[in-house]
Rosetta silent file (secondary structure, phi, psi, omega in degrees, C-alpha in Angstrom):
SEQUENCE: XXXXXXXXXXXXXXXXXXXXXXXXXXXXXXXXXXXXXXXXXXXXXXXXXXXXXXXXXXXXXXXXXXXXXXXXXXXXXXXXXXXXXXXXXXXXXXXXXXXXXXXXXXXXXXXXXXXXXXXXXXXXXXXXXXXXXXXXXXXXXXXXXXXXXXXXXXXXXXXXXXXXXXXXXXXXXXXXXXXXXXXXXXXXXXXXXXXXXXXXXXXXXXXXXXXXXXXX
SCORE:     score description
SCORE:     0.000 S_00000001
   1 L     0.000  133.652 -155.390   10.328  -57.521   47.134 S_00000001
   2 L   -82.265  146.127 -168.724    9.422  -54.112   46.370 S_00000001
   3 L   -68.594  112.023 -170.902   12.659  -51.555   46.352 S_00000001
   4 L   -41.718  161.456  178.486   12.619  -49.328   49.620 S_00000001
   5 L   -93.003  173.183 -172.054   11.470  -45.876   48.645 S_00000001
   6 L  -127.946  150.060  176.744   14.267  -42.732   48.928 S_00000001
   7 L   -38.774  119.911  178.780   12.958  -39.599   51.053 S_00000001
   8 L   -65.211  158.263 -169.443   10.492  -37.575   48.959 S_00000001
   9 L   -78.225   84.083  172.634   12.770  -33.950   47.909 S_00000001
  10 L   -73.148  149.073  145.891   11.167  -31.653   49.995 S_00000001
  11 H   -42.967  -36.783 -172.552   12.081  -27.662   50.723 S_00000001
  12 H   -77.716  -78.719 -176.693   12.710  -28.793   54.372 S_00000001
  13 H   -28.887  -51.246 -175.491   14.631  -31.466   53.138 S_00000001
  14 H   -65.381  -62.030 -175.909   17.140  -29.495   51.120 S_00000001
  15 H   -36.706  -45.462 -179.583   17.461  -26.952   53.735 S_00000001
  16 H   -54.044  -27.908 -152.191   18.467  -29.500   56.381 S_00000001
  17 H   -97.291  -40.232  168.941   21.070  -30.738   54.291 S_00000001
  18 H   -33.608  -50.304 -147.688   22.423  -27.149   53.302 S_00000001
  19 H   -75.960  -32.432 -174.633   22.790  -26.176   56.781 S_00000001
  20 H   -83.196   -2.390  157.049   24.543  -29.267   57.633 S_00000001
  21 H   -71.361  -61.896  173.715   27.077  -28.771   54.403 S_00000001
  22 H   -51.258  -57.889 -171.967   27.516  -25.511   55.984 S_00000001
  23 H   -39.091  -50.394 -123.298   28.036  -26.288   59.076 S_00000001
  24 H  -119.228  -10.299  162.933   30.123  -28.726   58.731 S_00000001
  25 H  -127.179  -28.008  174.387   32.176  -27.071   55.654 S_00000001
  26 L   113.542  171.066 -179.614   31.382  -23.343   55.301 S_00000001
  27 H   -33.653  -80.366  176.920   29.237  -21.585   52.653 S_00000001
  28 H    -2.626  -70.940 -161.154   31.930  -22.780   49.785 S_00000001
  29 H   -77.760   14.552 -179.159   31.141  -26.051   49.842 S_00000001
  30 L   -83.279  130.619 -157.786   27.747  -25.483   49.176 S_00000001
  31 L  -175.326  140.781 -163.248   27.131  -25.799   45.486 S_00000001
  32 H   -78.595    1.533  174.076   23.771  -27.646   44.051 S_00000001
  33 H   -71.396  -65.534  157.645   25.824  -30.087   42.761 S_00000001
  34 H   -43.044  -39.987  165.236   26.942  -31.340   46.141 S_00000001
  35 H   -42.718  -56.677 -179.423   23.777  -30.818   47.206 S_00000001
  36 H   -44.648  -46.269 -172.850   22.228  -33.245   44.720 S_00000001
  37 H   -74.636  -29.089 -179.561   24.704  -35.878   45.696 S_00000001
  38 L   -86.363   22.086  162.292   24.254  -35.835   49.366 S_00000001
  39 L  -113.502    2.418 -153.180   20.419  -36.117   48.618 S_00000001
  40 L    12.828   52.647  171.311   20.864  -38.452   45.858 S_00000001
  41 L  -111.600 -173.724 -178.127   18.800  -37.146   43.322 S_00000001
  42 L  -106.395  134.709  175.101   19.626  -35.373   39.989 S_00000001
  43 H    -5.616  -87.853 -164.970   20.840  -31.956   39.911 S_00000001
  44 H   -35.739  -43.370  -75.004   17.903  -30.346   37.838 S_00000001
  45 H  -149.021  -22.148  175.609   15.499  -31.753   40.393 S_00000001
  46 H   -96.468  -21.845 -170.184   16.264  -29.282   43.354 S_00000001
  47 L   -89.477   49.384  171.138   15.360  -26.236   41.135 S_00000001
  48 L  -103.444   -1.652 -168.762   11.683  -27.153   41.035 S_00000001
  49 L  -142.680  -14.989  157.841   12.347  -25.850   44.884 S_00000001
  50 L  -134.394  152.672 -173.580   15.349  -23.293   44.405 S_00000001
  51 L  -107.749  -69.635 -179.404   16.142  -21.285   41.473 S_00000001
  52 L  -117.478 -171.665 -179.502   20.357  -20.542   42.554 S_00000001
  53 H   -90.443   10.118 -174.493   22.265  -21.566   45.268 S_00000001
  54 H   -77.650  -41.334 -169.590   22.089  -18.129   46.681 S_00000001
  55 H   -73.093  -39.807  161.197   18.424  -18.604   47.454 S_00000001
  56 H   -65.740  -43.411  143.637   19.120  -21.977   49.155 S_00000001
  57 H    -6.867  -68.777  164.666   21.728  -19.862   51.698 S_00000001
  58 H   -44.889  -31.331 -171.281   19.201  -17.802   52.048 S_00000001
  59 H   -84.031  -48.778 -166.301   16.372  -20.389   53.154 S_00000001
  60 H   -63.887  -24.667  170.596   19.465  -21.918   55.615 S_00000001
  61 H   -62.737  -49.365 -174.658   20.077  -18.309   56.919 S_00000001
  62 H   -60.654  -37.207 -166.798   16.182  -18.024   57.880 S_00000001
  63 H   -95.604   18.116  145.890   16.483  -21.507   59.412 S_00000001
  64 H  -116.340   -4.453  175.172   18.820  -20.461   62.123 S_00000001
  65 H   -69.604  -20.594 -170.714   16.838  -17.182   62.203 S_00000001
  66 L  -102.174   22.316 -164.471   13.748  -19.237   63.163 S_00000001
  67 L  -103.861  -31.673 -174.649   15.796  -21.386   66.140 S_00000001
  68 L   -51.024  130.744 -172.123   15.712  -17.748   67.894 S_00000001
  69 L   -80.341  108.580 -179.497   13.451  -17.685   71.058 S_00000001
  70 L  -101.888   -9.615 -158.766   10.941  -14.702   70.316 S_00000001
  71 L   -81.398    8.513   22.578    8.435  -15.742   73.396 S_00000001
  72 L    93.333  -78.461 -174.801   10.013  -12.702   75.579 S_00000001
  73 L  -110.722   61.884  140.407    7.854  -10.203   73.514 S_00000001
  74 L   -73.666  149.401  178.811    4.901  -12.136   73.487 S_00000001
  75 L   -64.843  153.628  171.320    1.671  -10.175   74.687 S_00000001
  76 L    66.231    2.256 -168.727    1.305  -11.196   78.396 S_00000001
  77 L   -99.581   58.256  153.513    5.070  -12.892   78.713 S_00000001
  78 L    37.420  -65.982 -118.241    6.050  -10.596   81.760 S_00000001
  79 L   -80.961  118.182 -179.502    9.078   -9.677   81.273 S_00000001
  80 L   -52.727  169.755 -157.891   10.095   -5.775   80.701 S_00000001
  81 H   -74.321  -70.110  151.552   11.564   -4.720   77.772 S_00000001
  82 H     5.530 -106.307 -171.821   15.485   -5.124   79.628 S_00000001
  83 H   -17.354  -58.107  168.672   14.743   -8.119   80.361 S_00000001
  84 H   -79.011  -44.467  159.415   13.527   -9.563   77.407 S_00000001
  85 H   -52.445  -19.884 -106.861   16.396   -7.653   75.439 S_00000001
  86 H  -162.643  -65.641  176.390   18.914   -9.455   77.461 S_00000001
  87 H   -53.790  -56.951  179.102   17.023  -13.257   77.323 S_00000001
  88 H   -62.105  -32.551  172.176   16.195  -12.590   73.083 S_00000001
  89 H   -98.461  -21.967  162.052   20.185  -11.961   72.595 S_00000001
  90 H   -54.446  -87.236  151.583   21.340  -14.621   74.685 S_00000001
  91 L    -7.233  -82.778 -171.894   19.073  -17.079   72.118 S_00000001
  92 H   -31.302  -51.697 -163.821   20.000  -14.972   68.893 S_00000001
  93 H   -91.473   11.446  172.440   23.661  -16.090   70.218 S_00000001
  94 H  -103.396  -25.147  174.115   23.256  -19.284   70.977 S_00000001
  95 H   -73.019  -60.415  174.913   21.418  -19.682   67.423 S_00000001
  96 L   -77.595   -5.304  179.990   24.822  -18.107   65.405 S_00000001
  97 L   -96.154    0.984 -179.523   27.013  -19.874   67.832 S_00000001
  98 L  -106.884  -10.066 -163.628   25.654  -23.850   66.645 S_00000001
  99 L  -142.914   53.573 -168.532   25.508  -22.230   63.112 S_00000001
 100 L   -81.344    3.525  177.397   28.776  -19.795   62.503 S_00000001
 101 L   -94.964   -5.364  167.273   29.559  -20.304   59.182 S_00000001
 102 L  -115.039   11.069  145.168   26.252  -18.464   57.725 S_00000001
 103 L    22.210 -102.044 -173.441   26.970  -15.666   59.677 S_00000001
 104 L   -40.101  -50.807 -167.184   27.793  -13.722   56.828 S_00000001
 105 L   -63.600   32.397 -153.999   24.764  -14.728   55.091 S_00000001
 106 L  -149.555  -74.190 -155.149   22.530  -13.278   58.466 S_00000001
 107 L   -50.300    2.069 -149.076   24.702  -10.206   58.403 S_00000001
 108 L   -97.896  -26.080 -119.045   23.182   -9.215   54.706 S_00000001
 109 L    71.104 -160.281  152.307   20.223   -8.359   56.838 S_00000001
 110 L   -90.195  -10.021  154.436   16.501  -10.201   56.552 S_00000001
 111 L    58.183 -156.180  169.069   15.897   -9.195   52.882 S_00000001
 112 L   -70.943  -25.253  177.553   13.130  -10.947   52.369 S_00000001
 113 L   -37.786  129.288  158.583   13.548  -13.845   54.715 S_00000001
 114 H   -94.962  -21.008  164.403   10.633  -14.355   56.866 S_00000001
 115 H   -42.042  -55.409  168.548   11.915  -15.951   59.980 S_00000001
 116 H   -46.761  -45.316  172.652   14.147  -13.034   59.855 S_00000001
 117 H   -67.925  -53.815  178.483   11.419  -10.032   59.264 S_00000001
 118 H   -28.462  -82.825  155.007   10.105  -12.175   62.227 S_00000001
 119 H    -6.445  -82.740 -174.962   12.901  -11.141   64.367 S_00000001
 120 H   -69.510  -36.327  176.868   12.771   -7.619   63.714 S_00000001
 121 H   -66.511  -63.178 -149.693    9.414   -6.953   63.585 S_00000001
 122 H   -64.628  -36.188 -178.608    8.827   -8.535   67.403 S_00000001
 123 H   -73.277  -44.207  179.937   11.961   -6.787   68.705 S_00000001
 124 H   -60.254  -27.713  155.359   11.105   -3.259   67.213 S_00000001
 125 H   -41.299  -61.765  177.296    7.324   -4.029   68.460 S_00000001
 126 H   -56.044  -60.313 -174.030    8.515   -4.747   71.788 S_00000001
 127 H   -40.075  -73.414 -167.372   10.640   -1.308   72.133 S_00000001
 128 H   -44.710  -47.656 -158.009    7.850    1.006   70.763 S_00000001
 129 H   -65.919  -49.843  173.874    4.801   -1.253   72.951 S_00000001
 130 H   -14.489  -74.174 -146.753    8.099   -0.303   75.957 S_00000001
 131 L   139.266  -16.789  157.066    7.949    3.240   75.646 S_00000001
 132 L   -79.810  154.829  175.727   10.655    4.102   73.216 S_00000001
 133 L   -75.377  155.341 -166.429   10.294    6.306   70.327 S_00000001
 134 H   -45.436  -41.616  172.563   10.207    4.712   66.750 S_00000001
 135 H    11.170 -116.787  168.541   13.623    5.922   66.504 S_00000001
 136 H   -65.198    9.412 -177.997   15.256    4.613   68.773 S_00000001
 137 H   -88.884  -49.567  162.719   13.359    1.509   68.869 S_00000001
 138 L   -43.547  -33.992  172.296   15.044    1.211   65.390 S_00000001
 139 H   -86.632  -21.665  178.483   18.458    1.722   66.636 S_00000001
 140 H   -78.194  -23.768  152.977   18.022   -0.371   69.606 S_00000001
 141 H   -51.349  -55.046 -151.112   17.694   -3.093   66.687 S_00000001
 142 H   -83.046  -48.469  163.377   20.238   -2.281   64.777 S_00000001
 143 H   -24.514  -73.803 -177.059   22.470   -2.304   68.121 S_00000001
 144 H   -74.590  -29.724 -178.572   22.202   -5.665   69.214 S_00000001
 145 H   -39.477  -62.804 -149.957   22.324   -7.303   65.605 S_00000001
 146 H   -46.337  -56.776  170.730   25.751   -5.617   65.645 S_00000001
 147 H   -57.608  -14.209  167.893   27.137   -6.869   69.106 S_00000001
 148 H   -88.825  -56.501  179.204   25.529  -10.312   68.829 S_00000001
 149 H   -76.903    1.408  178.422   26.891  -11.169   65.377 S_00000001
 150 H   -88.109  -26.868  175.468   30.222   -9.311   66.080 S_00000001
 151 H   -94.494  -11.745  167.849   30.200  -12.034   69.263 S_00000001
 152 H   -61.249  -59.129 -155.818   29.436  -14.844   66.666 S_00000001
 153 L   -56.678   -8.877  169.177   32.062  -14.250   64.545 S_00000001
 154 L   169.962  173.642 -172.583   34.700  -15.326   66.719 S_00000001
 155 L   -96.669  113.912  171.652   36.300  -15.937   69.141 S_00000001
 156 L   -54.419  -63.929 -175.149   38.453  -13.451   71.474 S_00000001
 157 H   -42.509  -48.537 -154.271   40.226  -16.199   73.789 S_00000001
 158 H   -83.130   15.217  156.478   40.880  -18.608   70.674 S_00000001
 159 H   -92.655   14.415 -165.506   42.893  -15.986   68.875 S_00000001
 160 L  -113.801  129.435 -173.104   45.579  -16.238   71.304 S_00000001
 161 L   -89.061  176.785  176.279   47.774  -19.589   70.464 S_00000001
 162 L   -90.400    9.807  172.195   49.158  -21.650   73.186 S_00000001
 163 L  -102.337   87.766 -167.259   52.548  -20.613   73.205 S_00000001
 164 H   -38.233  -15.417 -166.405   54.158  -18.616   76.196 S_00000001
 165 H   -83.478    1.419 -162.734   57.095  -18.195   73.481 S_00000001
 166 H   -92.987  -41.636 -166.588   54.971  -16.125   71.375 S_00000001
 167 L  -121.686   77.119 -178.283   54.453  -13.665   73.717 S_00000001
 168 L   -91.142  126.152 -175.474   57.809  -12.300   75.241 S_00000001
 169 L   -33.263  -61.824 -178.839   57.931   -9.684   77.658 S_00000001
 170 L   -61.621    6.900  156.594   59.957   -7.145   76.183 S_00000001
 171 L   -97.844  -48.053 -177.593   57.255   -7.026   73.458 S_00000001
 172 L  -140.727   89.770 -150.353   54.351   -7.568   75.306 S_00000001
 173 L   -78.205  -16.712 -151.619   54.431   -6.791   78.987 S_00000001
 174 L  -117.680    1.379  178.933   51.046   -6.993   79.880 S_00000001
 175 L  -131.181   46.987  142.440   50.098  -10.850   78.183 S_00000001
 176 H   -18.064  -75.414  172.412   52.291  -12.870   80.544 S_00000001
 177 H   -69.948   -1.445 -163.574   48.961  -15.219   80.565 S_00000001
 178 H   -56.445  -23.154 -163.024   48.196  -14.767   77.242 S_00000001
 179 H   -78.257  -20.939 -159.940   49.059  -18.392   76.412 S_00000001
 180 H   -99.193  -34.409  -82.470   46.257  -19.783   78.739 S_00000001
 181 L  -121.316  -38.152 -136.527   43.761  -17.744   76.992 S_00000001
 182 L  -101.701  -32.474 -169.359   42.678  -20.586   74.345 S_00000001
 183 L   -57.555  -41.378 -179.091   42.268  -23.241   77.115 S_00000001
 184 L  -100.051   33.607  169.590   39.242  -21.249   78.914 S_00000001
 185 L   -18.069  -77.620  155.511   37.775  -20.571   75.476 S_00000001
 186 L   -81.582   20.259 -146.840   34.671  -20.665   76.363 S_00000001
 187 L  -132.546 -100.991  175.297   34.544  -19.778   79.575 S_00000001
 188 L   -44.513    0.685 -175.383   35.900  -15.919   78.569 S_00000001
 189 L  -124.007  -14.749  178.000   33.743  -15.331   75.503 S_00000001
 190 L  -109.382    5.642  160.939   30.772  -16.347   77.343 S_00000001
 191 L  -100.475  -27.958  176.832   31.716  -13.904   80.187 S_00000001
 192 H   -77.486  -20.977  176.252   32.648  -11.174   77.913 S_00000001
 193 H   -42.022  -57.449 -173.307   29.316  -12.195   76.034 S_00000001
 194 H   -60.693  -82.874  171.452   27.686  -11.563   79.399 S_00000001
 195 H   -32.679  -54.474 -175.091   29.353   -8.260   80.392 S_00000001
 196 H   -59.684  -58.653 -160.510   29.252   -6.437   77.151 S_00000001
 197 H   -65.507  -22.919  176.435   25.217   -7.191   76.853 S_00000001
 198 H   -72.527  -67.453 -179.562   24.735   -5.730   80.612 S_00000001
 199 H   -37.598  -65.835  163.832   27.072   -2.777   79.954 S_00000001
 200 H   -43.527  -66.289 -146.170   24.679   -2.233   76.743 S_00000001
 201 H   -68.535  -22.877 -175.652   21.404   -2.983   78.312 S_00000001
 202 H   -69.097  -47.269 -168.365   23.061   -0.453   81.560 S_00000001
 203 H   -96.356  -26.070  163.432   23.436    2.409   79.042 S_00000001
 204 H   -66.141  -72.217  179.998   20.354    1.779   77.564 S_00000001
 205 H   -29.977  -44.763  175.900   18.336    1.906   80.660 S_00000001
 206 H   -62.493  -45.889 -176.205   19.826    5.446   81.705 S_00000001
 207 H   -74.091    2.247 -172.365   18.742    6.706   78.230 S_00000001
 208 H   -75.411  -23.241  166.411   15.515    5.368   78.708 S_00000001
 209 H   -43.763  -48.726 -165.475   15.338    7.537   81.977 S_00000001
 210 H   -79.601  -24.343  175.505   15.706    9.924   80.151 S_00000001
 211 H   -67.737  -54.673 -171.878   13.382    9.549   77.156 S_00000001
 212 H   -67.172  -17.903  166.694   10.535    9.254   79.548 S_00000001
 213 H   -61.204  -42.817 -162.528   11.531   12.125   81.356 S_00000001
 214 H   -63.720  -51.586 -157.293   11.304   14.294   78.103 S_00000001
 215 L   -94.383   18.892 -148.439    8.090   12.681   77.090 S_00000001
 216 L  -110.940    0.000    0.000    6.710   12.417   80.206 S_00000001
């Protein structure tokens, strides 16, 4: 009986496996050695498809960069530019919040990455086709990366432990409740998630009054 066959070593393949070493250990444990074994092939054998392991990071960083919902600034998608800002960072954050350990590697920028270059090109596209100037279409980028991967990287509630003893008045008057904090985890990081991007998109809107009054 002929010997089952083992998955041919694919680009895809490797990638899949990275992201799920990351995930499931952080960047560290990523190493092409480990790689090899939890594909069970021989080392040498992945760089016919990677050169270092930096470059496989890289491919896993693009592959939560491509989970991001871009149809928002599609031609013909309705939505106003608001609108679509506000729907495109919800996604982006929903994308670093199943995949928080390559972060960092996202936060490098998009390089070369094309999922990434995706990204950026559709959002800065969207601004300018809006009605903002190149600018500020540029800064309007650069904006939400910061506040969306600054809401990846952790968690407000779950830095507060679970111990009313921790937090004694005569130190700290004002976190009485602080202890409860960890319990609604998600529940408070997905409302401050929520606030902070209106409170942007709020401040945005006024300057936009204002750009079209000047250009208008």
């Amino acid at each position: 009986m002929a010997r089952p066959r083992k998955p041919l070593l694919s680009t895809d393949r490797i990638v899949r496996a990275a992201r799920e070493l990351v995930d499931a250990e952080g960047l560290a444990a990523v190493s092409t050695r480990r790689l090899a074994a939890e594909l069970g092939v021989s080392g040498p054998s992945l760089y016919n498809h990677f050169r270092t392991k930096d470059e496989i990071l890289e491919a896993v960083a693009d592959s939560v960069s491509a989970q991001v919902d871009l149809s928002m600034f599609e031609p013909g998608d309705g939505r106003d530019w608001r609108t679509a800002l506000h729907d495109w960072a919800v996604s982006y954050r929903a994308a670093l919040r199943d995949h928080p350990n390559i972060v960092p590697v996202l936060a490098r920028g998009p390089g070369r990455r094309p999922a990434g270059l995706r990204v950026a090109d559709a959002v800065y596209g969207a601004m300018v086709d809006a009605g903002w100037p190149a600018a500020q279409a540029t800064s309007i980028g650069a904006l939400m990366r910061y506040f969306v991967m600054g809401s990846a990287l952790g968690s407000f509630a779950g830095g507060f432990v679970d111990d009313a003893s921790a937090y004694d008045p005569a130190d700290y008057p004002h976190l009485g409740q602080a202890h409860l904090l960890a319990d609604q985890q998600e529940k408070i990081d997905e409302r401050a998630f929520e606030t902070g991007l209106r409170a942007l998109l709020d401040g945005l809107g006024e300057q936009f009054t204002r750009v079209r009054g000047t250009t208008g």
